CSV table of C-alpha atoms in Angstrom, one decimal:
chain,number,residue,atom,x,y,z
A,1,MET,CA,-0.3,-80.2,73.2
A,2,LYS,CA,1.5,-81.4,70.1
A,3,THR,CA,-0.5,-84.5,70.2
A,4,PHE,CA,-3.8,-82.5,70.2
A,5,ARG,CA,-2.6,-80.4,67.2
A,6,GLY,CA,-1.6,-83.5,65.3
A,7,LEU,CA,-5.0,-85.0,65.9
A,8,CYS,CA,-6.7,-81.8,64.7
A,9,VAL,CA,-4.6,-81.7,61.5
A,10,LEU,CA,-5.4,-85.4,60.8
A,11,ALA,CA,-9.1,-84.8,61.3
A,12,CYS,CA,-9.1,-81.9,58.9
A,13,VAL,CA,-7.2,-83.9,56.2
A,14,SER,CA,-9.7,-86.7,56.6
A,15,CYS,CA,-12.7,-84.4,56.2
A,16,LEU,CA,-11.2,-82.8,53.0
A,17,PHE,CA,-10.5,-86.2,51.6
A,18,CYS,CA,-14.1,-87.3,52.2
A,19,MET,CA,-15.5,-84.1,50.7
A,20,SER,CA,-13.3,-84.5,47.6
A,21,PHE,CA,-14.3,-88.2,47.1
A,22,THR,CA,-18.0,-87.3,47.5
A,23,SER,CA,-17.7,-84.5,45.0
A,24,CYS,CA,-16.0,-86.7,42.4
A,25,GLN,CA,-18.6,-89.5,42.8
A,26,LYS,CA,-21.4,-86.9,42.4
A,27,ALA,CA,-19.9,-85.7,39.1
A,28,VAL,CA,-19.6,-89.1,37.6
A,29,TYR,CA,-23.2,-89.9,38.6
A,30,ASP,CA,-24.5,-86.8,36.9
A,31,ASP,CA,-22.7,-87.7,33.6
A,32,VAL,CA,-24.2,-91.2,33.5
A,33,ASP,CA,-27.7,-89.9,34.1
A,34,THR,CA,-27.6,-87.0,31.6
A,35,PRO,CA,-28.9,-88.2,28.1
A,36,VAL,CA,-26.6,-87.5,25.2
A,37,GLU,CA,-28.1,-85.9,22.1
A,38,ASN,CA,-27.7,-87.8,18.9
A,39,LYS,CA,-26.4,-85.1,16.6
A,40,ALA,CA,-25.5,-87.5,13.8
A,41,GLY,CA,-29.1,-88.3,12.9
A,42,ILE,CA,-30.9,-91.5,12.1
A,43,PRO,CA,-29.2,-94.0,9.6
A,44,ILE,CA,-31.1,-94.3,6.3
A,45,LYS,CA,-30.2,-96.6,3.5
A,46,PHE,CA,-31.3,-96.7,-0.2
A,47,ILE,CA,-30.7,-99.8,-2.2
A,48,VAL,CA,-31.1,-99.8,-6.0
A,49,SER,CA,-33.4,-102.8,-6.8
A,50,SER,CA,-34.8,-102.4,-10.3
A,51,PHE,CA,-34.5,-100.4,-13.6
A,52,GLU,CA,-37.3,-99.8,-16.1
A,53,ARG,CA,-36.4,-101.3,-19.5
A,54,MET,CA,-36.7,-99.7,-22.9
A,55,ASP,CA,-39.3,-102.4,-23.8
A,56,ALA,CA,-41.3,-101.3,-20.7
A,57,ARG,CA,-40.5,-104.3,-18.7
A,58,SER,CA,-38.7,-104.1,-15.4
A,59,MET,CA,-35.3,-105.6,-14.8
A,60,SER,CA,-35.3,-106.8,-11.2
A,61,PHE,CA,-32.2,-107.2,-9.1
A,62,SER,CA,-31.1,-109.3,-6.2
A,63,ARG,CA,-28.9,-107.8,-3.5
A,64,GLY,CA,-25.9,-109.3,-5.2
A,65,THR,CA,-26.6,-107.9,-8.7
A,66,ASP,CA,-23.9,-105.7,-10.2
A,67,VAL,CA,-25.6,-102.3,-10.9
A,68,ARG,CA,-22.5,-101.4,-12.9
A,69,SER,CA,-23.9,-103.2,-15.9
A,70,ILE,CA,-26.6,-100.5,-16.2
A,71,CYS,CA,-25.0,-97.2,-15.2
A,72,SER,CA,-21.7,-95.6,-14.1
A,73,ARG,CA,-23.0,-92.9,-11.8
A,74,LEU,CA,-25.6,-92.7,-9.0
A,75,ASN,CA,-26.7,-89.4,-7.4
A,76,LEU,CA,-29.0,-89.0,-4.4
A,77,ALA,CA,-30.3,-85.6,-3.2
A,78,VAL,CA,-32.3,-84.9,-0.1
A,79,TYR,CA,-34.8,-82.0,-0.1
A,80,ASN,CA,-36.5,-80.3,2.9
A,81,GLY,CA,-39.4,-78.7,1.1
A,82,THR,CA,-37.8,-77.2,-2.0
A,83,GLN,CA,-34.4,-76.7,-0.5
A,84,LYS,CA,-31.7,-79.3,-1.2
A,85,ILE,CA,-29.9,-80.1,2.1
A,86,LYS,CA,-27.7,-83.0,1.1
A,87,GLN,CA,-26.3,-84.8,-2.0
A,88,ILE,CA,-24.4,-88.1,-2.3
A,89,ASN,CA,-22.5,-89.0,-5.5
A,90,GLN,CA,-21.3,-92.5,-6.4
A,91,LEU,CA,-19.1,-93.9,-9.2
A,92,SER,CA,-19.2,-97.4,-10.4
A,93,THR,CA,-15.6,-97.8,-9.1
A,94,ASP,CA,-16.9,-97.4,-5.5
A,95,SER,CA,-17.1,-100.6,-3.5
A,96,ASP,CA,-20.6,-99.8,-2.2
A,97,PHE,CA,-22.0,-98.7,-5.6
A,98,GLY,CA,-25.7,-99.3,-5.6
A,99,THR,CA,-26.2,-98.8,-1.9
A,100,LEU,CA,-26.5,-95.2,-0.7
A,101,GLN,CA,-26.3,-94.5,3.0
A,102,LEU,CA,-26.7,-91.3,5.0
A,103,THR,CA,-28.0,-90.0,8.3
A,104,LEU,CA,-30.9,-87.5,8.7
A,105,PRO,CA,-32.6,-85.8,11.7
A,106,GLU,CA,-36.2,-86.9,12.4
A,107,GLY,CA,-38.6,-85.2,9.9
A,108,LYS,CA,-40.2,-85.4,6.5
A,109,TYR,CA,-38.1,-85.2,3.3
A,110,LYS,CA,-38.2,-85.7,-0.4
A,111,ILE,CA,-35.6,-88.0,-2.0
A,112,VAL,CA,-34.4,-88.0,-5.6
A,113,VAL,CA,-32.1,-90.7,-7.0
A,114,LEU,CA,-30.6,-90.6,-10.5
A,115,ALA,CA,-28.7,-93.3,-12.4
A,116,HIS,CA,-26.9,-92.5,-15.6
A,117,ASN,CA,-23.7,-92.8,-17.6
A,118,GLY,CA,-22.8,-89.1,-17.8
A,119,ALA,CA,-19.2,-87.8,-17.5
A,120,LYS,CA,-20.2,-85.5,-14.6
A,121,ASN,CA,-22.5,-85.2,-11.7
A,122,PRO,CA,-25.8,-83.4,-12.4
A,123,THR,CA,-26.8,-80.1,-10.8
A,124,MET,CA,-29.6,-81.1,-8.4
A,125,THR,CA,-30.1,-77.8,-6.6
A,126,ASP,CA,-33.7,-77.4,-8.0
A,127,ILE,CA,-35.8,-80.5,-7.8
A,128,GLU,CA,-37.9,-79.2,-10.7
A,129,LYS,CA,-35.0,-78.4,-12.9
A,130,ILE,CA,-32.2,-80.9,-12.6
A,131,GLY,CA,-29.5,-80.2,-15.2
A,132,PHE,CA,-27.1,-82.7,-16.7
A,133,ASN,CA,-23.6,-81.4,-17.3
A,134,GLY,CA,-22.4,-82.6,-20.7
A,135,LYS,CA,-24.2,-84.9,-23.1
A,136,LEU,CA,-27.4,-86.6,-22.0
A,137,THR,CA,-27.2,-90.4,-21.6
A,138,ASP,CA,-29.6,-93.2,-20.8
A,139,THR,CA,-31.0,-91.8,-17.5
A,140,PHE,CA,-33.2,-93.2,-14.7
A,141,TYR,CA,-34.8,-91.5,-11.8
A,142,TYR,CA,-36.6,-92.2,-8.5
A,143,CYS,CA,-38.6,-89.6,-6.5
A,144,THR,CA,-40.3,-90.3,-3.2
A,145,ASN,CA,-41.3,-88.8,0.2
A,146,ILE,CA,-40.0,-90.3,3.4
A,147,THR,CA,-40.6,-89.7,7.1
A,148,VAL,CA,-37.6,-90.3,9.3
A,149,GLY,CA,-38.5,-91.5,12.8
A,150,SER,CA,-36.4,-92.6,15.7
A,151,GLU,CA,-35.2,-95.9,14.1
A,152,ALA,CA,-33.0,-96.7,11.1
A,153,GLN,CA,-34.8,-97.4,7.8
A,154,SER,CA,-34.0,-99.1,4.5
A,155,PHE,CA,-35.7,-98.3,1.1
A,156,ASP,CA,-35.7,-100.2,-2.2
A,157,VAL,CA,-35.1,-97.9,-5.1
A,158,ASP,CA,-37.2,-98.7,-8.2
A,159,LEU,CA,-35.8,-96.5,-11.0
A,160,LYS,CA,-37.9,-95.3,-14.0
A,161,ARG,CA,-36.4,-94.3,-17.3
A,162,ALA,CA,-36.5,-90.5,-17.8
A,163,VAL,CA,-35.5,-90.3,-21.4
A,164,ALA,CA,-36.6,-91.2,-24.9
A,165,MET,CA,-34.1,-92.6,-27.4
A,166,VAL,CA,-33.8,-91.9,-31.1
A,167,ARG,CA,-31.8,-94.5,-33.0
A,168,PHE,CA,-30.6,-93.1,-36.3
A,169,GLN,CA,-29.7,-95.8,-38.7
A,170,THR,CA,-28.0,-95.2,-42.0
A,171,ASN,CA,-26.7,-97.1,-45.0
A,172,LYS,CA,-22.9,-97.9,-45.3
A,173,ILE,CA,-20.7,-95.2,-43.9
A,174,PRO,CA,-18.2,-93.8,-46.6
A,175,ALA,CA,-14.5,-93.8,-45.9
A,176,ASN,CA,-14.3,-90.0,-45.8
A,177,VAL,CA,-16.7,-89.6,-42.9
A,178,SER,CA,-15.0,-89.0,-39.5
A,179,LYS,CA,-17.7,-87.5,-37.4
A,180,MET,CA,-21.5,-87.3,-37.1
A,181,LYS,CA,-23.3,-84.4,-35.5
A,182,PHE,CA,-26.9,-84.3,-34.3
A,183,TYR,CA,-28.5,-81.0,-33.4
A,184,TYR,CA,-32.1,-81.3,-32.2
A,185,THR,CA,-34.8,-79.3,-30.5
A,186,GLY,CA,-38.3,-80.2,-29.1
A,187,GLY,CA,-37.1,-82.1,-26.1
A,188,SER,CA,-35.2,-81.2,-22.9
A,189,SER,CA,-31.9,-81.9,-21.3
A,190,SER,CA,-33.2,-81.0,-17.8
A,191,LEU,CA,-35.5,-83.1,-15.6
A,192,ASN,CA,-38.4,-82.1,-13.5
A,193,ALA,CA,-38.1,-84.9,-10.9
A,194,LEU,CA,-41.6,-84.2,-9.4
A,195,LEU,CA,-43.3,-84.7,-12.8
A,196,GLY,CA,-40.9,-87.1,-14.5
A,197,GLY,CA,-40.6,-84.9,-17.6
A,198,GLY,CA,-38.5,-82.3,-19.4
A,199,ALA,CA,-38.1,-79.1,-17.4
A,200,VAL,CA,-37.1,-76.6,-20.1
A,201,LYS,CA,-36.9,-76.2,-23.9
A,202,SER,CA,-33.4,-77.3,-24.9
A,203,ARG,CA,-31.2,-77.1,-27.9
A,204,GLN,CA,-29.2,-80.3,-27.8
A,205,THR,CA,-26.1,-81.3,-29.6
A,206,GLU,CA,-24.5,-84.7,-29.8
A,207,GLU,CA,-21.2,-85.4,-31.7
A,208,ILE,CA,-20.1,-89.0,-32.3
A,209,ALA,CA,-16.8,-90.0,-33.7
A,210,VAL,CA,-16.7,-92.5,-36.6
A,211,SER,CA,-14.1,-95.1,-36.0
A,212,THR,CA,-12.3,-97.1,-38.7
A,213,ASP,CA,-14.2,-100.2,-37.9
A,214,MET,CA,-17.5,-98.4,-38.5
A,215,VAL,CA,-16.5,-97.4,-42.0
A,216,GLY,CA,-18.1,-99.5,-44.8
A,217,ASN,CA,-20.8,-100.8,-42.5
A,218,PRO,CA,-24.4,-99.5,-41.9
A,219,GLY,CA,-24.4,-96.9,-39.1
A,220,SER,CA,-26.4,-96.8,-35.9
A,221,PHE,CA,-26.4,-93.8,-33.6
A,222,ASP,CA,-28.3,-93.4,-30.4
A,223,ILE,CA,-29.3,-90.0,-28.9
A,224,PHE,CA,-31.4,-89.1,-25.9
A,225,SER,CA,-33.9,-86.5,-24.9
A,226,ILE,CA,-36.3,-85.9,-22.0
A,227,PRO,CA,-39.8,-85.5,-23.5
A,228,ARG,CA,-41.7,-82.4,-22.4
A,229,SER,CA,-45.4,-82.3,-21.5
A,230,ASP,CA,-46.0,-79.7,-24.2
A,231,SER,CA,-44.0,-81.4,-27.0
A,232,ASN,CA,-43.5,-85.0,-28.2
A,233,LEU,CA,-41.8,-84.1,-31.5
A,234,LEU,CA,-38.1,-83.4,-32.3
A,235,THR,CA,-36.6,-81.5,-35.2
A,236,MET,CA,-33.2,-82.8,-36.0
A,237,ASP,CA,-30.3,-81.6,-38.2
A,238,VAL,CA,-27.9,-84.5,-39.0
A,239,THR,CA,-24.5,-83.6,-40.4
A,240,ALA,CA,-21.5,-85.8,-41.5
A,241,PHE,CA,-18.0,-84.3,-41.5
A,242,ASP,CA,-14.7,-85.4,-43.0
A,243,ASN,CA,-11.2,-85.3,-41.3
A,244,GLU,CA,-10.8,-81.6,-42.0
A,245,ASN,CA,-14.1,-80.9,-40.3
A,246,ALA,CA,-15.8,-80.0,-43.6
A,247,GLN,CA,-19.5,-80.8,-44.0
A,248,ILE,CA,-20.0,-83.6,-46.6
A,249,PHE,CA,-23.6,-84.8,-45.9
A,250,HIS,CA,-26.5,-83.1,-44.2
A,251,LYS,CA,-30.2,-83.7,-43.7
A,252,ARG,CA,-32.9,-81.9,-41.7
A,253,ILE,CA,-35.7,-84.1,-40.3
A,254,ASP,CA,-38.9,-82.7,-38.8
A,255,GLY,CA,-41.6,-84.3,-36.7
A,256,ILE,CA,-39.7,-87.1,-35.1
A,257,GLN,CA,-42.1,-88.6,-32.5
A,258,ILE,CA,-40.6,-89.4,-29.1
A,259,LYS,CA,-42.0,-91.0,-25.9
A,260,ARG,CA,-40.5,-91.7,-22.5
A,261,ASN,CA,-39.1,-95.2,-22.3
A,262,PHE,CA,-39.6,-95.8,-26.1
A,263,ILE,CA,-37.1,-96.1,-28.9
A,264,THR,CA,-37.8,-94.2,-32.1
A,265,GLU,CA,-36.0,-96.0,-34.8
A,266,LEU,CA,-35.2,-93.8,-37.8
A,267,ASN,CA,-34.1,-95.7,-41.0
A,268,GLY,CA,-32.9,-94.2,-44.2
A,269,SER,CA,-30.1,-93.9,-46.8
A,270,PHE,CA,-28.4,-90.9,-45.3
A,271,PHE,CA,-25.3,-91.2,-47.4
A,272,GLY,CA,-27.1,-91.3,-50.7
A,273,ASN,CA,-29.7,-93.6,-52.3
A,274,GLY,CA,-27.3,-96.5,-53.2
A,275,ASP,CA,-28.4,-100.1,-53.0
A,276,ASP,CA,-25.8,-100.7,-50.3
A,277,GLY,CA,-27.9,-98.9,-47.6
A,278,GLY,CA,-29.4,-100.5,-44.6
A,279,GLY,CA,-32.4,-98.2,-44.4
A,280,GLU,CA,-35.8,-98.8,-46.0
A,281,ILE,CA,-36.8,-96.2,-48.6
A,282,VAL,CA,-40.4,-96.3,-50.0
A,283,ASN,CA,-41.2,-93.7,-52.7
A,284,GLY,CA,-38.7,-91.3,-51.2
A,285,GLN,CA,-40.0,-91.8,-47.7
A,286,ILE,CA,-38.2,-93.1,-44.6
A,287,LYS,CA,-39.6,-95.6,-42.2
A,288,LEU,CA,-40.0,-94.4,-38.6
A,289,ASN,CA,-40.6,-97.0,-35.9
A,290,LEU,CA,-41.8,-96.1,-32.4
A,291,PHE,CA,-41.8,-99.3,-30.4
A,292,SER,CA,-42.2,-100.9,-27.0
A,293,ASN,CA,-42.4,-104.5,-25.9
A,294,ASP,CA,-46.0,-105.2,-26.9
A,295,GLU,CA,-46.7,-103.0,-30.0
A,296,TRP,CA,-45.1,-101.4,-33.0
A,297,GLN,CA,-46.2,-98.1,-34.4
A,298,THR,CA,-45.0,-97.1,-37.8
A,299,ILE,CA,-44.9,-93.5,-39.1
A,300,LYS,CA,-43.8,-92.7,-42.7
A,301,MET,CA,-42.2,-89.3,-43.4
A,302,THR,CA,-40.2,-87.6,-46.0
A,303,TYR,CA,-36.8,-86.0,-45.5
């Protein structure tokens, strides 16, 4: 009797063991066959490959080129329609500076890349009104549409210059000048990345300290603005201050022509009409040069 009971117990244990083993095997089999959703997205890479030059030529780069020689900040924004969904910011101190990597779900997107030397990252919420926090510097942009599929992709970024430069050149700087201030209107400090032009009418101010090694030498000051479609002329107030912040020289200049990727060179004897000046004065007029690589345009104006 005991032997029969022992055999029954042994048979029950064996059945339970087999059922348990079969159940475990079935669970593992299901896990292997179930596809895993890729929630991270598809890898996308953007590599800075060229910058537009002031002389309208392109500076091409190899993969090993140090982009740090051109700019100190890179910013990339991804837009789904008009909504920004992602932004990446890089500093020139980052080891991967010049290569921007991210992952995106499959779909269609608009990409904007900015390269500049500003102290802060721009506000890129609105693709048609990108604002630069702080003074405007030499700035480049790239805007394109991409379609993300099921495979990783890599894109070369060919940057265009977004700004015009005004180079204000003077005669020798007196010893009592400690600061130059440029206040100007007619351009923009915000970028419409879709159109590649100025987004709003801006009142821009640039203050530049005069160092001791600049005193006694002709001055050269570079300022930047983004030309608007409805305006290609700046009005500029230039003021020199002493160490006590008192105004000692001032001139207002109207009708300064600007053009994207061009330098407008403005020469004159700002600190008086002495013979020690570096500017060219012709019958009380200044010489204004707007130039690119293949042509020079000269405009004479009085200030």
